[in-house]
Amino acid sequence: MSNITISSELREQVRQAREAYLQLANLGTESKNQVLHAFAKALRANTSKILEANALDVVEAEKMVQSGELSESACKRVMLNEAKIELMAQNCESVAKLEDPVGKVLQATRLDEGLDLYRVSCPIGVVLVIFESRPDVVVQISALAVKSGNAVILKGGREAVHSNRVLAEILRQTADDFEEMPINALSLVESRDEVSQLVQMSEELDLIIPRGSNELVQSIQARAQVPVLGHADGICHVFIDANADPEKARKVVLDSKTDYPAVCNALETLLVDRELNPELLKKIMEDLVQAGVEIRACPDTQKKLEGHSQLEMGNASEEDWKTEHLEMVLSVKTVAGLEEAIQHINRYGSNHTDSIVTESRETAERFMNEVDSAGVFWNASTRFADGFRYGLGAEVGVSTCKTQPADPSDWRNGDLQIQTLWKRPGSGKLQQRGKEIHASAPGNLKNTFCPCFQKDITRDWLPRYTGTEIGEFGDYILLTNFDNYVTKFSERFEMPIRGEGGPMQTCTNRDGLTIINFGIGSANAATIMDLLSARHPRGVLFLGKCGGLKRSTEIGRFILPIAAIRGEGTSNDYLPPEVPALPSFKLHKFVSNTLIEFEQEYRTGVIYTTNRRVWEWDKEFRKRLTRLSTIGIDMETATLFIVGHANKISRGALLLVSDMPLMPDGIKTQKMDRRVNAKFVDMHLEMGIRAMTEIGEKGEEIKHFGY
């Protein structure tokens, strides 16, 4: 290996990549995001050019299939279409939305008075990524490299050479339009000889990521003198427990296998509990055969299906359990139960992704605890094992290495994707024996405590306050002050209420929408928004009640606040009082559409939030409200908006006018409250459910904007 001569041209390419890395590593977040959005725009604008190049690759790939040089599944991965190009563009945009991973203070330690040590995330350097077949990898990895401040050298398979060239050319030309963006941070090599040289360049390269077959990964690992982060086989399993829901079982198996069989997160081996209803097994097999899947089954499975003449099955061999088919072929094995399923997966699996279908929480938890894989799912398709699906943006691959992060490698976290640098600002002090060394929590240069430590605390506190595990919260949240909202929600969806008897109660429906009764007042409002930072939902809508301060905001009207005045004081602990309390307007757009759909008149305007519960007889306070031209008053909205903003949570409010405190006969009484509840609460709750469900169904991203 050491006798390989490295060409001067290749040395120059790597040297330029290292210079580019040093420049890119210091590029600001906004500049990197502008480049990523420009990538997306350029890809869409050059769709025809990309497809023309890809057509040449497809012709050559089909010839390689005929000659036996390439599998049919690999040939399919070469193919691009308009939808895939659009997905590439969306991946670039999703990476732009991610928090910048560079320069994060992960840990801070006070070694002595005036002597602090900081652990800071920083880019790796120059990364060689070797991949097979899929030309869209060029875009995925380039986007991640830009965001993480790393220079990348790409080597694709010869079966996609024209597509890879065009995509790299488009990205490099786009990068060249930005003065601060070094074009040589993205480059391409095409020959195996160049790879043989590159893997020896331990002084120039910092990391190699081979993305493809097990043979490719092992070949690179055997030759490389540079650290290798391997992405290998995806021998994924689904285990159908005897206690599985029939419809879930059929959907999970069919999607896992047939959605895209040529990728690493597709199902390869189906494990079936021997106590499973034979009729359900027959239906699952029928679904697969009708979809064109070739079944290779063990003798026990074939025996269970005896007399079902429509099903043609081959015999499964020992080799099938070890095989990543990457095509419409599925191995099926009957097992004695959970124990044997776990043993089989841990013996034959590739530590990639495995799923269980069961209605038993105890069975699912044991499966997820004992299966040794990067991704372990419950009642979900293996196809969800993807960085984009996880909300991480585009991915490099799913690492199954034990000494590096076992997850979709996305160059956001970890000591390899984004390495860490220890910084120790000092004032000339020396270590003194016998002096106490104080180690602080993770923090940043301006603040001892950082979000990573806050998240650890809130992950502990959220279940304690709500009686609900973090994984049970949905992506979308409804907030309320009143237990009857939670009760009605629970009855409507026939789902249990969690946390009864505790400070907060929750209920989650099957669509991933959670309602929380957090109590009354700004302190509780701040608490729930802080706690929700542990879950970081995609959207939070407050279904609150307020007093109407205008004649047009009579009882039963709905208010969609455009802002809230911070009269409560609590929010000052988070941001200066001059910062306006605003909702996320895209979320309010969905609420507005729902109000129109329900044919409800509503008012927009400014809400005043106060900590005072009894103020109605304070003349000066009443005059102040009049001068401020606010249309409603409550005790939570401004706090929710500000603390949501501080925690980067998208938020909104739909308020029901329940009294008119400035009117002589409008002050809330128990009788009035009962009348409001009976007449308006059902619609209030229904509109909240409809708005948040629609956001989820449309897959809308409610962005958090700084201001």
XYZ file of C-alpha atoms in Angstrom:
707
model
C 0.000 0.000 0.000
C 2.758 2.428 0.909
C 4.305 2.026 -2.582
C 1.342 3.711 -4.291
C 2.401 6.930 -5.993
C 0.063 9.847 -5.451
C -0.300 12.032 -8.524
C 0.544 15.711 -8.334
C -2.908 16.588 -9.733
C -4.646 14.721 -6.932
C -2.379 16.257 -4.287
C -3.273 19.683 -5.652
C -6.998 18.886 -5.541
C -6.739 17.805 -1.905
C -4.593 20.834 -1.036
C -7.241 23.122 -2.512
C -9.915 21.254 -0.555
C -8.007 21.847 2.681
C -7.645 25.551 1.946
C -11.366 25.675 1.203
C -12.156 23.913 4.477
C -10.230 26.539 6.460
C -12.334 29.233 4.796
C -15.657 27.383 5.011
C -15.129 26.509 8.686
C -15.390 30.210 9.526
C -18.324 31.020 7.246
C -21.320 32.481 9.078
C -24.615 30.660 9.456
C -26.576 33.086 7.293
C -24.047 32.810 4.463
C -24.138 28.999 4.569
C -27.923 28.997 4.531
C -27.985 31.345 1.545
C -25.760 28.917 -0.350
C -28.038 25.996 0.528
C -31.144 27.821 -0.656
C -29.287 28.710 -3.846
C -28.458 25.001 -4.309
C -32.177 24.192 -4.122
C -33.057 26.888 -6.638
C -30.322 25.774 -9.049
C -31.405 22.128 -8.900
C -34.976 23.040 -9.786
C -33.823 25.321 -12.589
C -31.593 22.606 -14.085
C -34.021 19.683 -13.875
C -33.949 19.025 -17.634
C -30.151 19.097 -17.747
C -29.924 16.633 -14.841
C -32.435 14.249 -16.421
C -30.590 14.329 -19.759
C -27.349 13.299 -18.068
C -29.158 10.676 -16.026
C -30.683 9.154 -19.162
C -27.145 8.422 -20.416
C -26.328 6.706 -17.112
C -29.497 4.614 -17.179
C -28.657 3.294 -20.663
C -25.160 2.307 -19.512
C -26.466 0.866 -16.242
C -28.935 -1.354 -18.111
C -26.083 -2.661 -20.249
C -24.127 -3.403 -17.073
C -27.112 -5.358 -15.716
C -27.209 -7.464 -18.886
C -23.486 -8.189 -18.626
C -23.790 -9.100 -14.944
C -21.686 -6.143 -13.734
C -24.577 -4.464 -11.921
C -27.657 -5.722 -10.081
C -31.144 -4.649 -11.096
C -31.645 -2.992 -7.711
C -28.492 -0.900 -8.194
C -29.704 0.055 -11.664
C -32.962 1.327 -10.168
C -31.026 3.470 -7.696
C -29.282 5.203 -10.592
C -32.582 6.449 -12.024
C -33.703 10.017 -11.345
C -36.986 11.756 -12.071
C -38.505 15.166 -11.394
C -39.831 14.060 -8.003
C -36.367 12.924 -6.861
C -34.796 16.174 -8.019
C -37.446 18.109 -6.100
C -36.639 16.011 -3.031
C -32.940 16.892 -3.447
C -33.901 20.572 -3.451
C -36.078 20.109 -0.378
C -33.219 18.328 1.397
C -31.010 21.378 0.830
C -33.720 23.606 2.266
C -34.210 21.313 5.259
C -30.478 21.413 6.028
C -30.633 25.210 5.893
C -33.294 25.101 8.626
C -31.055 23.127 10.972
C -29.254 24.804 13.814
C -25.653 25.575 12.916
C -23.561 22.788 14.501
C -20.327 24.785 14.451
C -19.150 26.723 17.492
C -21.540 25.214 20.036
C -20.174 25.115 23.575
C -20.908 21.566 24.730
C -19.246 21.737 28.120
C -17.678 24.365 30.324
C -15.404 23.665 33.283
C -14.019 26.202 35.749
C -10.526 24.966 36.539
C -9.721 27.842 38.839
C -10.659 31.442 39.435
C -10.267 33.169 36.071
C -9.371 29.900 34.343
C -12.206 28.305 32.347
C -12.127 25.358 29.937
C -14.657 25.080 27.088
C -15.507 22.103 24.894
C -16.585 23.504 21.515
C -17.901 21.801 18.371
C -15.898 22.389 15.205
C -15.708 20.903 11.685
C -13.699 17.770 10.921
C -11.761 19.046 7.927
C -11.522 17.295 4.555
C -13.812 14.284 4.143
C -13.761 11.702 1.350
C -17.192 10.161 0.712
C -17.360 7.084 -1.520
C -20.788 5.911 -2.632
C -22.494 3.638 -5.138
C -25.294 4.064 -7.659
C -27.395 6.907 -6.209
C -26.491 10.277 -7.786
C -28.712 12.163 -5.323
C -26.030 11.428 -2.710
C -23.923 14.165 -4.364
C -26.472 16.748 -3.265
C -27.191 15.268 0.166
C -23.565 15.188 1.203
C -22.650 18.526 -0.345
C -25.465 20.224 1.583
C -24.335 18.659 4.847
C -20.723 19.569 4.164
C -21.612 23.224 3.648
C -23.710 23.389 6.814
C -21.088 21.660 8.955
C -18.132 23.610 7.558
C -16.386 20.582 6.050
C -14.770 20.254 2.636
C -15.870 17.105 0.805
C -14.364 15.049 -2.008
C -16.978 12.818 -3.649
C -16.426 9.514 -5.457
C -19.498 7.946 -7.042
C -19.931 4.744 -8.999
C -19.165 4.677 -12.719
C -22.779 3.645 -13.348
C -23.855 7.233 -12.469
C -20.861 9.181 -13.747
C -22.785 11.597 -16.016
C -25.356 12.446 -13.340
C -22.670 12.925 -10.690
C -20.691 15.265 -12.955
C -23.696 17.438 -13.778
C -24.864 17.662 -10.177
C -21.373 18.529 -8.916
C -21.004 21.100 -11.691
C -24.332 22.754 -10.792
C -23.422 22.951 -7.108
C -19.905 24.244 -7.750
C -21.166 26.905 -10.170
C -23.773 27.964 -7.642
C -21.176 28.148 -4.872
C -18.970 30.266 -7.111
C -21.685 32.951 -7.169
C -20.957 33.634 -3.491
C -17.745 35.509 -2.774
C -17.352 33.988 0.705
C -18.098 30.396 -0.365
C -14.956 28.509 -1.501
C -15.776 26.517 -4.647
C -13.145 23.865 -3.879
C -15.003 22.816 -0.741
C -16.934 20.527 -3.131
C -15.039 18.385 -5.620
C -15.319 15.097 -7.479
C -13.025 12.189 -8.343
C -14.070 9.433 -10.732
C -11.523 6.629 -10.910
C -10.747 3.719 -8.593
C -7.070 4.562 -8.955
C -7.711 7.974 -7.407
C -9.492 6.299 -4.480
C -6.525 3.956 -3.976
C -4.323 7.031 -3.693
C -6.685 9.029 -1.494
C -7.094 6.314 1.153
C -3.328 6.553 1.775
C -3.329 10.332 2.348
C -3.414 10.256 6.146
C -1.781 13.681 6.442
C -4.205 15.397 4.069
C -7.559 13.680 4.671
C -9.378 13.634 8.018
C -12.141 11.078 7.454
C -13.428 8.584 4.877
C -17.094 7.619 4.670
C -17.835 4.667 2.363
C -21.574 4.533 1.658
C -22.762 1.367 -0.059
C -22.397 -2.389 -0.031
C -20.661 -4.343 2.688
C -17.969 -5.280 0.156
C -17.259 -1.601 -0.528
C -17.013 -0.732 3.161
C -14.749 -3.681 3.976
C -12.522 -2.924 0.992
C -12.008 0.683 2.101
C -11.466 -0.268 5.737
C -8.817 -2.819 4.732
C -6.808 -0.317 2.670
C -7.301 3.006 4.403
C -4.704 4.788 6.509
C -7.358 7.409 7.311
C -10.183 6.964 9.885
C -13.231 5.279 8.293
C -16.867 5.747 9.302
C -18.674 2.817 7.686
C -22.190 2.692 6.320
C -22.902 -0.898 5.311
C -25.704 -3.452 4.829
C -29.304 -2.905 5.804
C -30.673 -6.333 6.725
C -33.858 -5.008 8.305
C -36.469 -7.101 10.127
C -40.109 -6.763 11.094
C -41.411 -9.056 13.846
C -45.186 -9.629 13.901
C -46.135 -10.463 17.478
C -49.167 -12.652 18.215
C -50.720 -9.585 19.832
C -50.403 -7.422 16.696
C -53.195 -5.255 15.336
C -54.084 -6.842 11.947
C -54.355 -3.590 9.983
C -51.130 -2.189 11.433
C -49.319 -5.445 10.664
C -50.424 -5.464 7.029
C -49.573 -1.802 6.482
C -46.176 -1.914 8.211
C -45.012 -5.026 6.342
C -46.217 -3.867 2.928
C -44.728 -0.390 3.264
C -41.439 -1.645 4.714
C -40.911 -4.001 1.778
C -42.526 -2.405 -1.271
C -42.222 1.369 -0.817
C -38.630 1.351 -2.117
C -37.069 -2.132 -1.972
C -33.689 -1.035 -3.346
C -32.611 0.974 -0.295
C -30.908 0.053 2.962
C -33.959 0.623 5.186
C -36.236 -1.741 3.250
C -37.516 -4.904 4.933
C -35.500 -8.041 4.108
C -36.666 -10.633 6.678
C -40.148 -10.973 8.148
C -40.347 -12.804 11.484
C -43.737 -14.221 12.468
C -44.845 -15.364 15.922
C -45.985 -18.988 15.667
C -49.086 -18.028 17.699
C -50.108 -15.438 15.081
C -53.546 -16.010 13.603
C -52.982 -17.965 10.336
C -55.653 -15.876 8.603
C -53.690 -12.699 9.288
C -50.493 -14.319 8.000
C -52.315 -15.329 4.802
C -53.545 -11.775 4.259
C -50.037 -10.381 4.787
C -48.618 -12.864 2.275
C -51.403 -12.094 -0.213
C -50.646 -8.367 0.069
C -46.980 -9.015 -0.670
C -47.553 -11.423 -3.572
C -50.087 -9.071 -5.171
C -47.463 -6.318 -4.947
C -45.006 -8.540 -6.837
C -42.856 -9.734 -3.940
C -41.133 -13.121 -4.187
C -41.572 -15.020 -0.900
C -38.889 -17.362 0.466
C -40.296 -19.046 3.557
C -39.083 -21.476 6.191
C -40.829 -24.896 6.487
C -42.892 -23.814 9.523
C -44.240 -20.799 7.650
C -45.094 -22.890 4.603
C -46.887 -25.378 6.848
C -48.980 -22.571 8.378
C -50.036 -21.578 4.878
C -50.840 -25.065 3.592
C -53.962 -25.227 1.482
C -53.512 -21.670 0.275
C -52.794 -22.594 -3.330
C -52.698 -19.015 -4.637
C -49.465 -18.344 -2.757
C -46.274 -19.394 -4.478
C -43.313 -19.580 -2.128
C -39.724 -20.621 -2.445
C -37.700 -22.323 0.264
C -35.671 -20.057 2.525
C -32.073 -21.068 3.172
C -29.591 -20.094 5.871
C -28.053 -17.698 3.356
C -31.349 -15.800 2.994
C -31.242 -14.707 6.634
C -27.853 -13.052 5.934
C -28.838 -11.439 2.638
C -29.697 -7.825 1.844
C -31.857 -8.525 -1.227
C -32.466 -4.889 -2.258
C -35.226 -6.094 -4.569
C -38.731 -7.547 -4.379
C -37.620 -10.635 -2.475
C -38.571 -11.306 1.149
C -37.349 -13.989 3.549
C -40.019 -15.176 6.014
C -39.390 -17.157 9.199
C -41.748 -18.389 11.921
C -40.289 -18.033 15.424
C -41.368 -19.373 18.808
C -41.969 -15.881 20.153
C -40.263 -12.665 21.222
C -37.172 -14.377 22.634
C -36.350 -16.189 19.391
C -37.140 -13.097 17.310
C -34.611 -11.028 19.277
C -32.001 -13.794 19.049
C -32.494 -14.108 15.285
C -32.183 -10.366 14.691
C -29.077 -10.026 16.848
C -27.474 -12.994 15.063
C -28.328 -12.241 11.430
C -29.127 -8.530 11.414
C -26.801 -5.736 10.389
C -27.569 -3.441 13.359
C -29.461 -1.115 11.020
C -33.237 -0.930 11.620
C -35.733 -3.414 13.033
C -39.403 -3.064 13.935
C -41.998 -4.882 16.024
C -45.758 -4.842 15.455
C -47.629 -5.452 18.702
C -50.274 -3.914 20.931
C -48.355 -4.955 24.054
C -46.269 -2.125 25.509
C -44.294 -4.572 27.653
C -43.393 -6.707 24.619
C -42.475 -3.649 22.566
C -40.265 -2.196 25.290
C -38.365 -5.452 25.693
C -37.877 -5.689 21.919
C -36.603 -2.109 21.728
C -34.295 -2.599 24.707
C -32.763 -5.909 23.599
C -32.481 -5.624 19.811
C -28.985 -4.348 19.005
C -29.643 -1.918 16.150
C -29.227 1.759 15.328
C -33.000 2.130 14.863
C -35.637 0.079 16.697
C -39.294 0.835 15.942
C -42.693 -0.069 17.350
C -45.662 -0.278 14.962
C -43.750 1.684 12.331
C -42.267 0.952 8.925
C -38.509 0.430 8.686
C -38.595 3.023 5.894
C -38.767 5.719 8.573
C -35.063 5.104 9.297
C -33.869 8.181 7.483
C -32.250 11.434 8.540
C -34.826 13.505 6.658
C -37.672 11.607 8.385
C -35.976 12.022 11.760
C -36.009 15.770 11.246
C -32.232 15.891 10.832
C -32.326 16.989 7.202
C -30.387 15.081 4.558
C -28.122 12.270 5.709
C -24.806 10.692 4.782
C -25.919 7.224 5.820
C -26.914 5.141 8.825
C -23.804 4.368 10.834
C -23.827 1.040 12.659
C -20.373 1.508 14.163
C -20.227 0.962 17.931
C -17.507 3.551 18.506
C -19.291 6.338 16.651
C -22.890 7.577 16.682
C -25.298 4.766 15.743
C -27.751 6.862 13.781
C -28.275 8.686 10.486
C -24.894 10.384 10.212
C -25.761 13.996 9.540
C -22.682 15.982 10.596
C -24.678 17.731 13.294
C -23.620 15.928 16.459
C -21.049 13.583 17.850
C -17.320 13.698 18.114
C -16.695 12.619 14.528
C -19.317 14.297 12.380
C -18.690 17.540 14.225
C -15.615 17.082 16.339
C -15.078 18.963 19.570
C -12.326 21.362 20.480
C -11.269 22.166 24.026
C -10.652 25.888 24.581
C -9.125 27.274 27.750
C -9.129 31.061 28.069
C -6.892 31.995 30.993
C -5.258 34.903 32.771
C -1.769 33.515 33.332
C -2.798 31.379 36.300
C -0.987 28.138 37.098
C -2.412 24.978 38.606
C -2.245 25.066 42.396
C -2.225 21.816 44.323
C -4.906 21.358 46.909
C -7.280 23.928 45.404
C -10.830 22.829 44.645
C -11.617 22.542 40.941
C -15.225 23.441 40.099
C -16.740 21.717 37.067
C -19.772 23.530 35.741
C -22.619 22.246 33.618
C -22.349 22.458 29.821
C -22.577 26.081 28.792
C -21.550 28.775 26.382
C -19.093 31.611 26.533
C -21.687 34.097 27.759
C -23.693 31.859 30.020
C -22.626 28.979 32.232
C -25.773 26.994 31.370
C -26.532 26.059 27.767
C -29.571 24.537 25.991
C -28.088 21.027 26.077
C -28.135 21.119 29.906
C -31.581 22.730 29.997
C -32.878 19.935 27.785
C -31.551 17.294 30.177
C -33.425 18.961 33.034
C -36.677 19.475 31.115
C -36.601 15.893 29.857
C -36.644 14.873 33.506
C -39.261 17.422 34.578
C -41.792 17.175 31.741
C -42.906 13.621 32.683
C -42.866 14.578 36.382
C -45.229 17.518 35.877
C -47.539 15.805 33.374
C -47.419 12.102 34.225
C -46.621 11.543 30.552
C -43.445 10.122 29.041
C -41.785 12.330 26.427
C -42.317 9.761 23.679
C -46.075 9.887 24.297
C -46.354 13.587 23.400
C -47.431 14.321 19.841
C -45.737 16.618 17.346
C -48.540 19.163 17.763
C -49.819 20.530 21.076
C -53.054 22.163 22.244
C -52.805 24.065 25.531
C -55.724 24.835 27.819
C -56.370 26.081 31.359
C -59.430 23.951 31.937
C -59.864 20.256 32.661
C -63.160 20.026 30.735
C -61.249 20.592 27.476
C -59.026 17.600 28.235
C -62.028 15.492 29.247
C -63.887 16.297 26.019
C -60.751 15.569 23.976
C -60.322 12.226 25.751
C -63.946 11.251 25.169
C -63.871 12.259 21.532
C -60.800 10.170 20.685
C -61.370 7.438 23.289
C -57.867 7.914 24.678
C -56.780 7.953 28.343
C -55.949 11.067 30.340
C -52.442 11.069 31.833
C -51.312 12.886 34.955
C -54.640 12.966 36.794
C -54.027 14.109 40.352
C -50.836 15.905 39.307
C -50.188 19.557 38.387
C -50.856 19.043 34.651
C -52.962 16.588 32.647
C -52.520 15.407 29.064
C -54.243 13.305 26.428
C -52.840 12.307 23.027
C -54.846 11.035 20.065
C -53.681 8.536 17.455
C -52.766 11.293 14.985
C -50.057 12.704 17.256
C -52.006 15.651 18.689
C -51.654 16.222 22.453
C -53.759 18.468 24.678
C -52.319 19.738 27.985
C -54.119 21.443 30.859
C -51.263 23.473 32.349
C -53.272 25.533 34.850
C -53.954 29.252 35.164
C -51.525 32.171 35.167
C -48.335 33.340 33.540
C -46.044 31.315 35.820
C -47.705 28.096 34.671
C -47.621 29.314 31.066
C -43.867 29.884 31.290
C -43.374 26.508 32.951
C -45.161 24.502 30.260
C -43.330 26.256 27.411
C -40.010 25.612 29.146
C -40.911 21.963 29.706
C -42.030 21.517 26.095
C -38.526 22.465 24.966
C -37.639 18.862 25.865
C -40.078 17.613 23.207
C -39.797 20.622 20.878
C -43.180 20.190 19.175
C -43.762 21.424 15.652
C -46.529 23.742 16.781
C -48.359 24.810 19.968
C -51.836 26.396 19.984
C -53.299 27.892 23.166
C -57.076 27.479 23.474
C -57.597 30.098 26.161
C -60.395 32.256 27.478
C -60.169 36.011 27.768
C -62.158 39.051 28.731
C -63.448 41.160 25.851
C -62.526 44.843 26.158
C -64.447 46.180 23.140
C -68.126 46.098 22.288
C -67.213 44.075 19.190
C -65.575 41.396 21.343
C -68.731 40.205 22.997
C -69.115 36.903 24.802
C -68.801 33.919 22.450
C -66.578 35.724 19.937
C -63.160 34.342 19.067
C -59.979 36.426 19.067
C -56.889 35.618 17.012
C -54.291 37.878 18.666
C -51.696 39.538 16.454
C -49.633 40.446 19.536
C -49.825 40.602 23.313
C -48.741 43.332 25.726
C -46.457 41.981 28.434
C -48.124 43.321 31.567
C -47.564 40.166 33.574
C -43.836 40.552 34.348
C -43.017 36.846 34.082
C -41.801 37.131 30.501
C -39.196 39.708 31.568
C -37.196 36.809 32.997
C -36.729 35.585 29.417
C -36.363 38.629 27.177
C -36.154 42.404 27.681
C -39.577 44.100 28.042
C -39.089 45.908 24.718
C -39.301 42.618 22.778
C -42.835 42.221 21.363
C -44.857 39.118 22.219
C -45.861 37.720 18.834
C -47.377 34.475 17.574
C -46.073 32.388 14.677
C -48.135 33.895 11.887
C -48.084 30.835 9.613
C -49.683 28.832 12.409
C -52.300 31.567 12.794
C -52.996 31.331 9.064
C -54.195 27.752 9.550
C -56.315 28.808 12.530
C -57.800 31.656 10.490
C -58.700 29.257 7.671
C -60.383 26.973 10.208
C -62.432 29.848 11.639
C -63.631 30.665 8.125
C -64.389 27.001 7.459
C -66.544 26.930 10.617
C -68.215 30.188 9.499
C -67.124 31.962 12.664
C -66.673 35.709 12.868
C -63.519 36.549 14.741
C -61.503 39.563 15.774
C -57.792 40.264 15.458
C -55.954 42.680 17.673
C -53.719 43.045 20.708
C -54.280 41.170 23.974
C -53.170 42.515 27.353
C -51.684 39.844 29.634
C -51.661 40.531 33.364
C -50.863 38.651 36.559
C -53.763 40.369 38.346
C -56.846 38.223 38.695
C -59.019 40.811 40.453
C -58.634 44.230 38.830
C -62.141 45.067 37.683
C -62.642 47.779 40.371
C -59.263 49.476 39.775
C -60.219 52.629 37.839
C -56.648 53.545 36.880
C -55.997 50.072 35.526
C -59.251 50.186 33.515
C -58.282 53.572 32.042
C -54.888 52.186 31.080
C -56.480 49.307 29.202
C -58.655 51.764 27.302
C -55.669 53.925 26.339
C -53.747 50.859 25.112
C -56.571 49.965 22.670
C -56.343 46.284 23.554
C -59.309 44.132 22.547
C -58.956 41.441 25.217
C -57.279 40.605 28.506
C -55.960 37.318 29.893
C -53.213 35.917 32.125
C -51.174 33.708 29.769
C -50.924 34.716 26.093
C -47.955 37.126 26.231
C -46.003 34.692 28.404
C -46.673 31.789 26.042
C -45.570 33.862 23.055
C -42.357 35.148 24.666
C -41.247 31.898 26.315
C -42.137 30.030 23.124
C -39.961 32.478 21.202
C -37.108 32.083 23.689
C -37.311 28.289 23.309
C -37.739 28.467 19.511
C -41.182 26.848 19.623
C -43.789 27.857 17.032
C -46.884 29.029 18.891
C -50.274 30.669 18.538
C -53.488 31.364 20.429
C -57.208 31.131 19.713
C -59.041 32.893 22.528
C -62.717 32.559 23.438
C -64.282 35.692 24.920
C -65.900 34.440 28.125
C -66.746 37.753 29.826
C -66.738 41.532 29.254
C -65.150 42.926 32.428
C -65.419 46.623 31.445
C -69.205 46.348 31.181
C -71.314 46.590 34.364
C -73.057 43.289 33.728
C -70.151 41.619 31.946
C -67.981 40.512 34.876
C -67.611 36.741 34.931
C -69.749 34.787 37.331
C -70.069 31.062 37.877
C -73.426 31.070 36.091
C -71.981 32.956 33.117
C -69.017 30.577 32.921
C -71.314 27.536 32.830
C -73.326 29.130 30.026
C -70.154 29.848 28.010
C -68.897 26.299 28.520
C -72.180 24.765 27.419
C -72.516 26.931 24.318
C -69.009 27.536 22.953
C -66.354 25.166 24.336
C -67.122 22.256 21.986
C -66.631 24.458 18.934
C -63.527 26.091 20.441
C -61.922 22.696 20.982
C -63.030 21.338 17.606
C -61.501 24.277 15.740
C -58.217 23.834 17.590
C -58.145 20.135 16.731
C -58.979 20.813 13.093
C -56.326 23.520 12.635
C -53.468 21.551 14.190
C -54.459 18.306 12.471
C -54.494 20.075 9.105
C -50.970 21.384 9.688
C -49.811 17.821 10.391
C -51.650 16.315 7.421
C -50.220 18.869 5.007
C -46.732 18.387 6.420
C -46.325 22.142 6.813
C -43.199 23.419 8.530
C -44.043 26.265 10.915
C -40.754 28.122 11.052
C -39.404 29.886 14.111
C -38.098 33.334 13.177
C -35.944 35.543 15.315
C -36.877 39.187 15.649
